[in-house]
PDB file of C-alpha atoms in Angstrom:
ATOM      1  CA  GLY A   1      29.267 -29.453  -6.021  1.00  0.00           C
ATOM      2  CA  GLN A   2      27.055 -30.147  -8.959  1.00  0.00           C
ATOM      3  CA  SER A   3      25.942 -27.153 -10.994  1.00  0.00           C
ATOM      4  CA  LEU A   4      24.607 -26.329 -14.433  1.00  0.00           C
ATOM      5  CA  GLU A   5      25.264 -23.031 -16.159  1.00  0.00           C
ATOM      6  CA  GLN A   6      23.058 -21.491 -18.817  1.00  0.00           C
ATOM      7  CA  PRO A   7      22.676 -17.912 -20.088  1.00  0.00           C
ATOM      8  CA  SER A   8      20.166 -15.864 -18.142  1.00  0.00           C
ATOM      9  CA  GLU A   9      18.554 -14.328 -21.225  1.00  0.00           C
ATOM     10  CA  VAL A  10      18.500 -14.825 -24.977  1.00  0.00           C
ATOM     11  CA  THR A  11      16.728 -12.733 -27.596  1.00  0.00           C
ATOM     12  CA  ALA A  12      15.800 -13.906 -31.096  1.00  0.00           C
ATOM     13  CA  VAL A  13      13.510 -12.974 -33.956  1.00  0.00           C
ATOM     14  CA  GLU A  14      10.296 -14.763 -34.867  1.00  0.00           C
ATOM     15  CA  GLY A  15      10.955 -17.410 -37.504  1.00  0.00           C
ATOM     16  CA  ALA A  16      14.646 -17.666 -36.660  1.00  0.00           C
ATOM     17  CA  ILE A  17      16.681 -20.375 -34.909  1.00  0.00           C
ATOM     18  CA  VAL A  18      18.062 -20.038 -31.390  1.00  0.00           C
ATOM     19  CA  GLN A  19      20.417 -22.218 -29.369  1.00  0.00           C
ATOM     20  CA  ILE A  20      20.435 -22.278 -25.562  1.00  0.00           C
ATOM     21  CA  ASN A  21      23.596 -23.747 -24.091  1.00  0.00           C
ATOM     22  CA  CYS A  22      24.032 -25.632 -20.856  1.00  0.00           C
ATOM     23  CA  THR A  23      27.377 -26.563 -19.323  1.00  0.00           C
ATOM     24  CA  TYR A  24      27.680 -28.646 -16.216  1.00  0.00           C
ATOM     25  CA  GLN A  25      30.297 -29.369 -13.581  1.00  0.00           C
ATOM     26  CA  THR A  26      29.819 -32.874 -12.378  1.00  0.00           C
ATOM     27  CA  SER A  27      30.878 -36.299 -13.523  1.00  0.00           C
ATOM     28  CA  GLY A  28      27.853 -38.033 -12.099  1.00  0.00           C
ATOM     29  CA  PHE A  29      25.029 -37.140 -14.426  1.00  0.00           C
ATOM     30  CA  TYR A  30      23.673 -39.927 -16.578  1.00  0.00           C
ATOM     31  CA  GLY A  31      21.376 -37.714 -18.612  1.00  0.00           C
ATOM     32  CA  LEU A  32      20.340 -34.173 -19.399  1.00  0.00           C
ATOM     33  CA  SER A  33      16.778 -32.951 -19.815  1.00  0.00           C
ATOM     34  CA  TRP A  34      15.147 -29.698 -20.890  1.00  0.00           C
ATOM     35  CA  TYR A  35      11.986 -28.022 -19.638  1.00  0.00           C
ATOM     36  CA  GLN A  36       9.931 -25.052 -20.764  1.00  0.00           C
ATOM     37  CA  GLN A  37       8.084 -22.813 -18.339  1.00  0.00           C
ATOM     38  CA  HIS A  38       5.719 -20.014 -19.269  1.00  0.00           C
ATOM     39  CA  ASP A  39       5.063 -17.212 -16.798  1.00  0.00           C
ATOM     40  CA  GLY A  40       2.660 -18.391 -14.125  1.00  0.00           C
ATOM     41  CA  GLY A  41       2.800 -21.993 -15.279  1.00  0.00           C
ATOM     42  CA  ALA A  42       4.459 -25.237 -14.318  1.00  0.00           C
ATOM     43  CA  PRO A  43       7.518 -26.591 -16.119  1.00  0.00           C
ATOM     44  CA  THR A  44       6.763 -28.912 -19.013  1.00  0.00           C
ATOM     45  CA  PHE A  45       9.111 -31.536 -20.383  1.00  0.00           C
ATOM     46  CA  LEU A  46      10.768 -30.975 -23.759  1.00  0.00           C
ATOM     47  CA  SER A  47      13.485 -33.597 -24.155  1.00  0.00           C
ATOM     48  CA  TYR A  48      15.913 -35.981 -22.486  1.00  0.00           C
ATOM     49  CA  ASN A  49      19.367 -37.025 -23.711  1.00  0.00           C
ATOM     50  CA  ALA A  50      20.776 -40.209 -22.257  1.00  0.00           C
ATOM     51  CA  LEU A  51      23.365 -40.643 -25.000  1.00  0.00           C
ATOM     52  CA  ASP A  52      25.720 -38.291 -26.777  1.00  0.00           C
ATOM     53  CA  GLY A  53      24.278 -36.763 -29.906  1.00  0.00           C
ATOM     54  CA  LEU A  54      21.217 -35.015 -31.165  1.00  0.00           C
ATOM     55  CA  GLU A  55      17.588 -35.798 -30.272  1.00  0.00           C
ATOM     56  CA  GLU A  56      14.950 -34.192 -32.470  1.00  0.00           C
ATOM     57  CA  THR A  57      11.325 -33.601 -31.552  1.00  0.00           C
ATOM     58  CA  GLY A  58       9.526 -31.419 -34.038  1.00  0.00           C
ATOM     59  CA  ARG A  59      10.860 -27.862 -33.957  1.00  0.00           C
ATOM     60  CA  PHE A  60      12.957 -28.616 -30.859  1.00  0.00           C
ATOM     61  CA  SER A  61      16.234 -30.531 -30.779  1.00  0.00           C
ATOM     62  CA  SER A  62      18.581 -31.241 -27.912  1.00  0.00           C
ATOM     63  CA  PHE A  63      22.231 -32.199 -27.954  1.00  0.00           C
ATOM     64  CA  LEU A  64      24.534 -33.762 -25.370  1.00  0.00           C
ATOM     65  CA  SER A  65      28.301 -34.219 -25.260  1.00  0.00           C
ATOM     66  CA  ARG A  66      29.397 -35.975 -22.091  1.00  0.00           C
ATOM     67  CA  SER A  67      33.082 -35.544 -22.837  1.00  0.00           C
ATOM     68  CA  ASP A  68      32.591 -31.775 -22.967  1.00  0.00           C
ATOM     69  CA  SER A  69      30.006 -31.666 -20.117  1.00  0.00           C
ATOM     70  CA  TYR A  70      27.876 -29.652 -22.489  1.00  0.00           C
ATOM     71  CA  GLY A  71      24.433 -29.687 -23.993  1.00  0.00           C
ATOM     72  CA  TYR A  72      22.163 -27.376 -25.884  1.00  0.00           C
ATOM     73  CA  LEU A  73      18.548 -26.897 -26.839  1.00  0.00           C
ATOM     74  CA  LEU A  74      17.870 -25.778 -30.397  1.00  0.00           C
ATOM     75  CA  LEU A  75      14.570 -24.137 -31.248  1.00  0.00           C
ATOM     76  CA  GLN A  76      13.737 -23.690 -34.930  1.00  0.00           C
ATOM     77  CA  GLU A  77      11.093 -21.616 -36.705  1.00  0.00           C
ATOM     78  CA  LEU A  78      10.571 -19.573 -33.574  1.00  0.00           C
ATOM     79  CA  GLN A  79       7.026 -18.569 -32.734  1.00  0.00           C
ATOM     80  CA  MET A  80       5.849 -15.916 -30.315  1.00  0.00           C
ATOM     81  CA  LYS A  81       4.422 -18.671 -28.093  1.00  0.00           C
ATOM     82  CA  ASP A  82       7.993 -19.937 -27.553  1.00  0.00           C
ATOM     83  CA  SER A  83       8.635 -16.902 -25.340  1.00  0.00           C
ATOM     84  CA  ALA A  84       9.268 -18.604 -22.015  1.00  0.00           C
ATOM     85  CA  SER A  85      12.000 -19.728 -19.648  1.00  0.00           C
ATOM     86  CA  TYR A  86      13.989 -22.835 -20.499  1.00  0.00           C
ATOM     87  CA  PHE A  87      15.770 -25.011 -17.963  1.00  0.00           C
ATOM     88  CA  CYS A  88      18.338 -27.727 -18.379  1.00  0.00           C
ATOM     89  CA  ALA A  89      18.501 -30.408 -15.674  1.00  0.00           C
ATOM     90  CA  GLY A  90      21.142 -33.001 -14.883  1.00  0.00           C
ATOM     91  CA  HIS A  91      20.079 -36.433 -13.705  1.00  0.00           C
ATOM     92  CA  ASP A  92      21.417 -38.948 -11.286  1.00  0.00           C
ATOM     93  CA  ASP A  93      19.108 -40.041  -8.474  1.00  0.00           C
ATOM     94  CA  LYS A  94      18.948 -36.352  -7.634  1.00  0.00           C
ATOM     95  CA  ILE A  95      17.943 -33.872 -10.302  1.00  0.00           C
ATOM     96  CA  ILE A  96      19.816 -30.577 -10.507  1.00  0.00           C
ATOM     97  CA  PHE A  97      18.337 -27.721 -12.530  1.00  0.00           C
ATOM     98  CA  GLY A  98      20.113 -24.789 -14.090  1.00  0.00           C
ATOM     99  CA  LYS A  99      18.840 -21.347 -13.188  1.00  0.00           C
ATOM    100  CA  GLY A 100      17.003 -20.966 -16.453  1.00  0.00           C
ATOM    101  CA  THR A 101      17.239 -18.955 -19.662  1.00  0.00           C
ATOM    102  CA  ARG A 102      14.605 -16.393 -20.442  1.00  0.00           C
ATOM    103  CA  LEU A 103      13.888 -16.408 -24.195  1.00  0.00           C
ATOM    104  CA  HIS A 104      12.573 -13.158 -25.660  1.00  0.00           C
ATOM    105  CA  ILE A 105      11.180 -13.276 -29.185  1.00  0.00           C
ATOM    106  CA  LEU A 106      10.914 -10.163 -31.309  1.00  0.00           C
ATOM    107  CA  PRO A 107       8.306  -9.903 -34.066  1.00  0.00           C
TER     108      PRO A 107
ATOM    109  CA  GLU B   1      -6.614 -37.677 -17.244  1.00  0.00           C
ATOM    110  CA  ALA B   2      -2.979 -38.257 -16.266  1.00  0.00           C
ATOM    111  CA  GLN B   3      -1.992 -35.590 -13.790  1.00  0.00           C
ATOM    112  CA  VAL B   4      -0.183 -34.464 -10.667  1.00  0.00           C
ATOM    113  CA  THR B   5      -2.336 -32.572  -8.194  1.00  0.00           C
ATOM    114  CA  GLN B   6      -1.204 -30.352  -5.349  1.00  0.00           C
ATOM    115  CA  ASN B   7      -3.190 -28.766  -2.558  1.00  0.00           C
ATOM    116  CA  PRO B   8      -3.516 -26.074  -1.530  1.00  0.00           C
ATOM    117  CA  ARG B   9      -2.624 -23.884  -4.502  1.00  0.00           C
ATOM    118  CA  TYR B  10      -2.137 -20.823  -2.333  1.00  0.00           C
ATOM    119  CA  LEU B  11      -1.341 -20.629   1.363  1.00  0.00           C
ATOM    120  CA  ILE B  12      -0.543 -17.770   3.699  1.00  0.00           C
ATOM    121  CA  THR B  13       0.570 -18.812   7.156  1.00  0.00           C
ATOM    122  CA  VAL B  14       2.514 -17.563  10.152  1.00  0.00           C
ATOM    123  CA  THR B  15       5.947 -18.494  11.408  1.00  0.00           C
ATOM    124  CA  GLY B  16       5.978 -21.736  13.368  1.00  0.00           C
ATOM    125  CA  LYS B  17       2.572 -23.085  12.377  1.00  0.00           C
ATOM    126  CA  LYS B  18       2.973 -26.590  10.986  1.00  0.00           C
ATOM    127  CA  LEU B  19       1.603 -27.175   7.519  1.00  0.00           C
ATOM    128  CA  THR B  20       1.352 -29.940   4.932  1.00  0.00           C
ATOM    129  CA  VAL B  21       1.173 -29.580   1.168  1.00  0.00           C
ATOM    130  CA  THR B  22      -0.298 -32.651  -0.465  1.00  0.00           C
ATOM    131  CA  CYS B  23       0.799 -34.143  -3.775  1.00  0.00           C
ATOM    132  CA  SER B  24      -0.850 -36.979  -5.634  1.00  0.00           C
ATOM    133  CA  GLN B  25      -0.230 -38.601  -9.023  1.00  0.00           C
ATOM    134  CA  ASN B  26      -2.382 -41.063 -10.971  1.00  0.00           C
ATOM    135  CA  MET B  27       0.238 -42.373 -13.396  1.00  0.00           C
ATOM    136  CA  ASN B  28       1.721 -45.139 -11.231  1.00  0.00           C
ATOM    137  CA  HIS B  29       5.096 -43.406 -11.326  1.00  0.00           C
ATOM    138  CA  GLU B  30       7.924 -44.681  -9.162  1.00  0.00           C
ATOM    139  CA  TYR B  31       9.773 -41.363  -8.769  1.00  0.00           C
ATOM    140  CA  MET B  32       8.342 -38.322  -7.025  1.00  0.00           C
ATOM    141  CA  SER B  33      10.018 -35.094  -6.071  1.00  0.00           C
ATOM    142  CA  TRP B  34       9.484 -31.705  -4.478  1.00  0.00           C
ATOM    143  CA  TYR B  35      11.044 -28.479  -5.744  1.00  0.00           C
ATOM    144  CA  ARG B  36      11.014 -24.902  -4.680  1.00  0.00           C
ATOM    145  CA  GLN B  37      11.355 -22.086  -7.173  1.00  0.00           C
ATOM    146  CA  ASP B  38      12.645 -18.666  -6.248  1.00  0.00           C
ATOM    147  CA  PRO B  39      13.348 -15.759  -8.618  1.00  0.00           C
ATOM    148  CA  GLY B  40      16.773 -16.071 -10.198  1.00  0.00           C
ATOM    149  CA  LEU B  41      17.491 -19.423  -8.566  1.00  0.00           C
ATOM    150  CA  GLY B  42      15.622 -21.790 -10.834  1.00  0.00           C
ATOM    151  CA  LEU B  43      14.163 -25.009  -9.447  1.00  0.00           C
ATOM    152  CA  ARG B  44      15.866 -26.565  -6.465  1.00  0.00           C
ATOM    153  CA  GLN B  45      15.103 -30.096  -5.385  1.00  0.00           C
ATOM    154  CA  ILE B  46      14.027 -30.459  -1.761  1.00  0.00           C
ATOM    155  CA  TYR B  47      13.415 -34.208  -1.430  1.00  0.00           C
ATOM    156  CA  TYR B  48      12.861 -37.068  -3.803  1.00  0.00           C
ATOM    157  CA  SER B  49      11.533 -40.586  -3.568  1.00  0.00           C
ATOM    158  CA  MET B  50      12.571 -43.464  -5.791  1.00  0.00           C
ATOM    159  CA  ASN B  51       9.772 -45.696  -4.506  1.00  0.00           C
ATOM    160  CA  VAL B  52       7.415 -46.331  -1.602  1.00  0.00           C
ATOM    161  CA  GLU B  53       9.157 -45.921   1.757  1.00  0.00           C
ATOM    162  CA  VAL B  54      12.329 -44.696   0.012  1.00  0.00           C
ATOM    163  CA  THR B  55      13.060 -40.973   0.329  1.00  0.00           C
ATOM    164  CA  ASP B  56      16.250 -38.984   0.105  1.00  0.00           C
ATOM    165  CA  LYS B  57      17.469 -35.428   0.418  1.00  0.00           C
ATOM    166  CA  GLY B  58      17.784 -33.127  -2.533  1.00  0.00           C
ATOM    167  CA  ASP B  59      19.790 -29.934  -2.562  1.00  0.00           C
ATOM    168  CA  VAL B  60      17.759 -27.902  -0.046  1.00  0.00           C
ATOM    169  CA  PRO B  61      16.130 -30.267   2.479  1.00  0.00           C
ATOM    170  CA  GLU B  62      16.573 -28.173   5.639  1.00  0.00           C
ATOM    171  CA  GLY B  63      13.267 -27.318   7.291  1.00  0.00           C
ATOM    172  CA  TYR B  64      11.249 -29.854   5.299  1.00  0.00           C
ATOM    173  CA  LYS B  65      10.033 -33.411   5.788  1.00  0.00           C
ATOM    174  CA  VAL B  66       8.406 -35.857   3.396  1.00  0.00           C
ATOM    175  CA  SER B  67       6.867 -39.297   3.523  1.00  0.00           C
ATOM    176  CA  ARG B  68       5.991 -41.891   0.880  1.00  0.00           C
ATOM    177  CA  LYS B  69       3.615 -44.400   2.406  1.00  0.00           C
ATOM    178  CA  GLU B  70       1.742 -44.996  -0.853  1.00  0.00           C
ATOM    179  CA  LYS B  71       2.993 -44.837  -4.411  1.00  0.00           C
ATOM    180  CA  ARG B  72       0.579 -42.109  -5.462  1.00  0.00           C
ATOM    181  CA  ASN B  73       1.074 -39.650  -2.566  1.00  0.00           C
ATOM    182  CA  PHE B  74       4.100 -37.614  -1.518  1.00  0.00           C
ATOM    183  CA  PRO B  75       3.219 -34.902   1.013  1.00  0.00           C
ATOM    184  CA  LEU B  76       5.603 -32.094   1.937  1.00  0.00           C
ATOM    185  CA  ILE B  77       5.624 -31.140   5.612  1.00  0.00           C
ATOM    186  CA  LEU B  78       6.928 -27.917   7.111  1.00  0.00           C
ATOM    187  CA  GLU B  79       7.078 -28.552  10.859  1.00  0.00           C
ATOM    188  CA  SER B  80       7.940 -24.964  11.789  1.00  0.00           C
ATOM    189  CA  PRO B  81       7.750 -22.693   8.752  1.00  0.00           C
ATOM    190  CA  SER B  82       9.923 -19.609   8.594  1.00  0.00           C
ATOM    191  CA  PRO B  83       9.759 -16.576   6.260  1.00  0.00           C
ATOM    192  CA  ASN B  84      12.699 -17.874   4.200  1.00  0.00           C
ATOM    193  CA  GLN B  85      10.458 -20.753   3.128  1.00  0.00           C
ATOM    194  CA  THR B  86       8.188 -18.337   1.310  1.00  0.00           C
ATOM    195  CA  SER B  87       8.367 -19.690  -2.224  1.00  0.00           C
ATOM    196  CA  LEU B  88       6.604 -21.414  -5.115  1.00  0.00           C
ATOM    197  CA  TYR B  89       6.583 -25.176  -4.613  1.00  0.00           C
ATOM    198  CA  PHE B  90       6.204 -27.829  -7.296  1.00  0.00           C
ATOM    199  CA  CYS B  91       5.635 -31.530  -6.943  1.00  0.00           C
ATOM    200  CA  ALA B  92       6.618 -33.796  -9.835  1.00  0.00           C
ATOM    201  CA  SER B  93       6.458 -37.453 -10.736  1.00  0.00           C
ATOM    202  CA  SER B  94       8.285 -39.578 -13.292  1.00  0.00           C
ATOM    203  CA  PRO B  95       8.612 -43.191 -14.417  1.00  0.00           C
ATOM    204  CA  TYR B  96      12.385 -42.600 -14.079  1.00  0.00           C
ATOM    205  CA  SER B  97      13.407 -45.791 -15.770  1.00  0.00           C
ATOM    206  CA  GLY B  98      14.315 -47.196 -19.137  1.00  0.00           C
ATOM    207  CA  THR B  99      14.084 -44.448 -21.694  1.00  0.00           C
ATOM    208  CA  SER B 100      11.571 -42.332 -19.826  1.00  0.00           C
ATOM    209  CA  TYR B 101      12.870 -39.738 -17.410  1.00  0.00           C
ATOM    210  CA  GLU B 102      10.205 -37.175 -18.158  1.00  0.00           C
ATOM    211  CA  GLN B 103       8.910 -35.388 -15.106  1.00  0.00           C
ATOM    212  CA  TYR B 104       5.275 -34.327 -14.871  1.00  0.00           C
ATOM    213  CA  PHE B 105       4.782 -31.283 -12.688  1.00  0.00           C
ATOM    214  CA  GLY B 106       1.839 -30.284 -10.559  1.00  0.00           C
ATOM    215  CA  PRO B 107       0.380 -26.786 -10.892  1.00  0.00           C
ATOM    216  CA  GLY B 108       2.375 -25.368  -7.981  1.00  0.00           C
ATOM    217  CA  THR B 109       1.665 -24.123  -4.478  1.00  0.00           C
ATOM    218  CA  ARG B 110       2.463 -20.538  -3.631  1.00  0.00           C
ATOM    219  CA  LEU B 111       3.380 -20.341   0.042  1.00  0.00           C
ATOM    220  CA  THR B 112       3.804 -17.144   2.042  1.00  0.00           C
ATOM    221  CA  VAL B 113       5.127 -17.329   5.600  1.00  0.00           C
ATOM    222  CA  THR B 114       4.766 -14.120   7.612  1.00  0.00           C
TER     223      THR B 114
END
């Protein structure tokens, strides 16, 4: 079946750069999106990649390689408020989410 | 204000008592979806709707029903809730076309079935 794999936890230092990887096992996805969720909150949209390559939105960038069934979210100039869970999601008519990566940021 | 609303936000019920969680969006979005979120399992899609009167199963549809009679509303129905349906539920909507596949999520409904 369709599935997306991402690390369960990542730790980084304030001001640094962190990359959260997402690999998927399906040939059907036509895009990959990323969401952020703070504790007690709803997921909020970060980015969507329909094409291979890098999409940049401020401090956040997202990358997709269809041939490698792989994507990543890159967060730069980390701030304490970036401590949250991050989810990748594969799109066809259905949407399949990964289980999420908890990002811990150290001062 | 553009938003997705869900009601109720919190619900405690007993096994077998039918319930409905409402979802409404004011952004004229074609695509609507229901998810459940359980610790360690991420978000799992229950049902989705590409347009009015068009609904389809997601990954975990068993025990749930939906309807899409109007574009703005997408209620989730549990005909006979069971304790394994205790979860946090999110409704979401999206234009889902062109370059915009962003989903907007409601605030969530925490359901406990005893």
